[in-house]
Amino acid sequence: MSACVDHIIIAVNDLEAATRDYALMLGRDPSWQGSHPEYGSANTLFKLDNTYLELLAAKGAGWAGDRVTQHIADKGQGLMGLVFGVEETAPFLAQARQAGLEVSDPLAGHGLDLAEAEKRSWQNMVWPETAARGIFSFAIRHDDPNALKPAPIVGSGPCTGVDHVVVQTSNTQASKDFYGSQLGIRLALEQSRPDWGGDMLFFRTNHMSIEVI
């Protein structure tokens, strides 16, 4: 009943310009371009082999647009959040709650493509930001996991996946509790690095790592 890294959220000001830049960096065209009318946001998605990247921008009024605006004001454009995917909601909720995670019941959500011709839908399960020690995160179950297609390759040398995401913490045990016990992600390696003055934890899921320092 473990979770995986479903997608990585990147906050941007100019969605059109960011889409062009990421398409060049990744060597791929977008998998999806659309909006969340009730969230106040618009997005571009690039699906890779093991996860997908979501470029998220404010568009209108709503909680997601407000969060993007605040994140950019506080920290600038860039990495904004981690979203964890699950195959089934009930077993995940039972495991996470038993391990002490205060997680909500599933909340339905959906997004429309730019032409408003196609729709993707999902269920979100949210928890307080303090549970992830300040990282914006939640769990998601897609109603149709195959609705998002791989980002089309253009040219040579495309990026195929995400290797790892780095998370900084002041409490390694809290990270073990959250990523390991509550989300069920395997702790593959733990290292003490006195030359750095700290420890390193490597949680392994869907052919990538969450590297906690």
Tab-separated table of C-alpha atoms in Angstrom:
chain	number	residue	atom	x	y	z
A	1	MET	CA	0.000	0.000	0.000
A	2	SER	CA	3.004	2.295	-0.485
A	3	ALA	CA	2.799	5.638	-2.242
A	4	CYS	CA	4.982	6.772	-5.137
A	5	VAL	CA	6.018	10.201	-6.383
A	6	ASP	CA	3.098	10.852	-8.729
A	7	HIS	CA	4.247	14.287	-9.863
A	8	ILE	CA	6.350	17.311	-9.013
A	9	ILE	CA	4.804	20.804	-8.969
A	10	ILE	CA	6.804	23.760	-10.268
A	11	ALA	CA	5.360	27.252	-9.722
A	12	VAL	CA	5.740	29.641	-12.661
A	13	ASN	CA	4.650	33.180	-13.528
A	14	ASP	CA	4.408	32.915	-17.302
A	15	LEU	CA	3.042	29.493	-18.193
A	16	GLU	CA	3.529	29.910	-21.937
A	17	ALA	CA	7.190	30.899	-21.604
A	18	ALA	CA	7.888	28.208	-18.996
A	19	THR	CA	6.306	25.588	-21.241
A	20	ARG	CA	8.653	26.539	-24.077
A	21	ASP	CA	11.696	26.467	-21.766
A	22	TYR	CA	10.878	23.067	-20.251
A	23	ALA	CA	10.102	21.610	-23.674
A	24	LEU	CA	13.615	22.623	-24.765
A	25	MET	CA	15.244	21.286	-21.580
A	26	LEU	CA	13.361	17.986	-21.657
A	27	GLY	CA	13.449	17.440	-25.409
A	28	ARG	CA	9.708	16.784	-25.356
A	29	ASP	CA	6.423	18.425	-26.186
A	30	PRO	CA	3.819	18.713	-23.396
A	31	SER	CA	1.569	15.789	-22.519
A	32	TRP	CA	-1.227	18.123	-21.468
A	33	GLN	CA	-2.070	21.817	-21.285
A	34	GLY	CA	-5.161	22.847	-19.399
A	35	SER	CA	-6.737	24.495	-16.400
A	36	HIS	CA	-8.470	23.884	-13.085
A	37	PRO	CA	-11.438	26.289	-13.226
A	38	GLU	CA	-12.446	25.832	-9.593
A	39	TYR	CA	-8.824	25.980	-8.339
A	40	GLY	CA	-7.883	29.242	-10.049
A	41	SER	CA	-4.905	27.738	-11.873
A	42	ALA	CA	-3.618	26.587	-15.261
A	43	ASN	CA	-0.996	23.943	-15.973
A	44	THR	CA	1.288	22.193	-18.417
A	45	LEU	CA	2.229	18.554	-17.801
A	46	PHE	CA	5.240	16.618	-19.073
A	47	LYS	CA	4.876	12.883	-18.407
A	48	LEU	CA	8.207	11.054	-18.217
A	49	ASP	CA	8.944	7.366	-17.670
A	50	ASN	CA	8.623	7.411	-13.871
A	51	THR	CA	6.702	10.563	-12.947
A	52	TYR	CA	5.476	13.810	-14.454
A	53	LEU	CA	6.297	17.484	-14.059
A	54	GLU	CA	3.496	19.999	-13.562
A	55	LEU	CA	4.138	23.643	-14.399
A	56	LEU	CA	1.486	25.488	-12.405
A	57	ALA	CA	0.445	29.128	-12.795
A	58	ALA	CA	-2.276	31.266	-11.245
A	59	LYS	CA	-5.337	31.879	-13.397
A	60	GLY	CA	-8.376	33.486	-11.816
A	61	ALA	CA	-9.537	33.002	-8.227
A	62	GLY	CA	-9.039	29.802	-6.240
A	63	TRP	CA	-6.884	28.109	-3.635
A	64	ALA	CA	-4.275	26.736	-6.073
A	65	GLY	CA	-3.820	30.054	-7.835
A	66	ASP	CA	-3.504	31.806	-4.487
A	67	ARG	CA	-0.888	29.297	-3.340
A	68	VAL	CA	1.160	29.729	-6.518
A	69	THR	CA	1.041	33.506	-6.169
A	70	GLN	CA	2.120	33.346	-2.525
A	71	HIS	CA	4.871	30.814	-3.220
A	72	ILE	CA	6.379	32.979	-5.952
A	73	ALA	CA	6.149	36.072	-3.733
A	74	ASP	CA	7.913	34.271	-0.859
A	75	LYS	CA	10.395	32.026	-2.668
A	76	GLY	CA	10.356	32.867	-6.361
A	77	GLN	CA	9.538	30.535	-9.222
A	78	GLY	CA	10.590	26.911	-8.868
A	79	LEU	CA	9.903	23.675	-7.025
A	80	MET	CA	6.671	24.050	-5.079
A	81	GLY	CA	5.463	20.627	-4.004
A	82	LEU	CA	5.507	16.825	-4.142
A	83	VAL	CA	2.378	14.835	-4.893
A	84	PHE	CA	2.257	11.159	-3.933
A	85	GLY	CA	0.283	8.668	-5.980
A	86	VAL	CA	-1.674	5.674	-4.682
A	87	GLU	CA	-3.482	2.881	-6.540
A	88	GLU	CA	-6.326	2.476	-4.037
A	89	THR	CA	-7.570	5.030	-1.518
A	90	ALA	CA	-8.994	2.838	1.261
A	91	PRO	CA	-5.882	0.726	2.013
A	92	PHE	CA	-3.648	3.798	1.817
A	93	LEU	CA	-5.852	5.771	4.214
A	94	ALA	CA	-5.984	2.878	6.670
A	95	GLN	CA	-2.184	2.489	6.704
A	96	ALA	CA	-1.442	6.216	6.860
A	97	ARG	CA	-3.937	6.896	9.637
A	98	GLN	CA	-2.755	3.922	11.654
A	99	ALA	CA	0.768	5.390	11.422
A	100	GLY	CA	-0.507	8.748	12.726
A	101	LEU	CA	-1.037	10.806	9.556
A	102	GLU	CA	-4.057	13.110	9.790
A	103	VAL	CA	-5.262	12.659	6.213
A	104	SER	CA	-8.643	13.621	4.762
A	105	ASP	CA	-11.157	11.434	3.001
A	106	PRO	CA	-10.875	11.541	-0.828
A	107	LEU	CA	-11.834	14.849	-2.439
A	108	ALA	CA	-12.896	14.799	-6.102
A	109	GLY	CA	-11.110	17.062	-8.572
A	110	HIS	CA	-10.801	17.510	-12.320
A	111	GLY	CA	-8.959	19.452	-15.008
A	112	LEU	CA	-9.874	20.498	-18.565
A	113	ASP	CA	-7.574	20.787	-21.557
A	114	LEU	CA	-7.164	24.131	-23.338
A	115	ALA	CA	-9.914	23.340	-25.837
A	116	GLU	CA	-12.192	22.185	-22.992
A	117	ALA	CA	-12.663	18.986	-25.014
A	118	GLU	CA	-10.851	16.534	-22.745
A	119	LYS	CA	-11.122	16.038	-19.008
A	120	ARG	CA	-8.949	14.309	-16.415
A	121	SER	CA	-10.315	13.485	-12.964
A	122	TRP	CA	-8.855	12.314	-9.673
A	123	GLN	CA	-9.279	12.073	-5.923
A	124	ASN	CA	-7.029	14.034	-3.567
A	125	MET	CA	-6.254	13.158	0.042
A	126	VAL	CA	-4.737	16.049	1.964
A	127	TRP	CA	-2.908	16.491	5.264
A	128	PRO	CA	-1.591	19.446	7.267
A	129	GLU	CA	1.605	20.953	5.880
A	130	THR	CA	3.212	20.351	9.254
A	131	ALA	CA	2.994	16.590	8.614
A	132	ALA	CA	5.573	16.956	5.829
A	133	ARG	CA	7.497	19.547	7.876
A	134	GLY	CA	6.718	22.489	5.614
A	135	ILE	CA	6.572	20.796	2.210
A	136	PHE	CA	3.356	21.266	0.249
A	137	SER	CA	2.213	17.727	-0.510
A	138	PHE	CA	-0.829	15.494	-0.748
A	139	ALA	CA	-1.865	12.097	-2.126
A	140	ILE	CA	-3.730	11.516	-5.364
A	141	ARG	CA	-5.530	8.644	-7.060
A	142	HIS	CA	-6.226	9.173	-10.761
A	143	ASP	CA	-9.586	7.874	-11.956
A	144	ASP	CA	-7.942	6.882	-15.255
A	145	PRO	CA	-4.167	6.445	-14.839
A	146	ASN	CA	-3.777	6.143	-18.634
A	147	ALA	CA	-5.484	9.444	-19.423
A	148	LEU	CA	-2.154	11.291	-19.347
A	149	LYS	CA	0.044	10.223	-22.251
A	150	PRO	CA	3.869	10.316	-22.300
A	151	ALA	CA	5.314	13.620	-23.433
A	152	PRO	CA	6.148	13.256	-27.161
A	153	ILE	CA	9.888	13.185	-27.880
A	154	VAL	CA	11.173	15.888	-30.213
A	155	GLY	CA	14.740	15.800	-31.503
A	156	SER	CA	17.530	13.783	-29.902
A	157	GLY	CA	18.692	13.330	-26.315
A	158	PRO	CA	15.368	13.674	-24.453
A	159	CYS	CA	15.108	13.422	-20.671
A	160	THR	CA	13.535	10.095	-19.754
A	161	GLY	CA	12.772	10.500	-16.044
A	162	VAL	CA	13.540	12.135	-12.710
A	163	ASP	CA	16.510	10.630	-10.861
A	164	HIS	CA	15.948	12.135	-7.401
A	165	VAL	CA	14.403	14.959	-5.423
A	166	VAL	CA	16.372	16.522	-2.549
A	167	VAL	CA	14.629	17.442	0.712
A	168	GLN	CA	16.337	19.223	3.598
A	169	THR	CA	15.289	18.494	7.177
A	170	SER	CA	16.321	19.201	10.737
A	171	ASN	CA	14.720	15.998	12.025
A	172	THR	CA	15.636	12.691	10.388
A	173	GLN	CA	13.263	10.678	12.571
A	174	ALA	CA	10.310	12.824	11.523
A	175	SER	CA	11.257	12.176	7.891
A	176	LYS	CA	11.417	8.427	8.540
A	177	ASP	CA	7.964	8.601	10.105
A	178	PHE	CA	6.425	10.584	7.232
A	179	TYR	CA	8.005	9.034	4.142
A	180	GLY	CA	8.528	5.582	5.610
A	181	SER	CA	5.806	4.695	8.115
A	182	GLN	CA	2.978	6.934	6.928
A	183	LEU	CA	3.479	6.914	3.141
A	184	GLY	CA	4.972	3.415	3.076
A	185	ILE	CA	7.982	4.350	0.925
A	186	ARG	CA	10.996	2.079	1.353
A	187	LEU	CA	14.063	3.487	3.115
A	188	ALA	CA	16.737	2.011	0.856
A	189	LEU	CA	19.847	3.590	2.393
A	190	GLU	CA	20.844	5.645	5.425
A	191	GLN	CA	24.274	7.241	5.672
A	192	SER	CA	25.983	9.363	8.291
A	193	ARG	CA	28.142	12.086	6.767
A	194	PRO	CA	30.185	13.738	9.531
A	195	ASP	CA	32.145	15.656	6.893
A	196	TRP	CA	28.866	17.365	6.000
A	197	GLY	CA	27.704	17.524	9.593
A	198	GLY	CA	24.566	15.474	8.979
A	199	ASP	CA	22.821	12.346	7.742
A	200	MET	CA	21.410	11.228	4.396
A	201	LEU	CA	18.273	9.137	3.876
A	202	PHE	CA	17.358	7.645	0.496
A	203	PHE	CA	13.704	6.632	0.092
A	204	ARG	CA	13.250	4.623	-3.101
A	205	THR	CA	10.060	4.523	-5.180
A	206	ASN	CA	9.057	4.255	-8.881
A	207	HIS	CA	12.664	4.170	-10.086
A	208	MET	CA	13.619	7.415	-8.346
A	209	SER	CA	14.773	8.556	-4.926
A	210	ILE	CA	13.667	11.071	-2.334
A	211	GLU	CA	17.002	12.132	-0.887
A	212	VAL	CA	16.587	13.606	2.586
A	213	ILE	CA	19.583	15.522	3.960
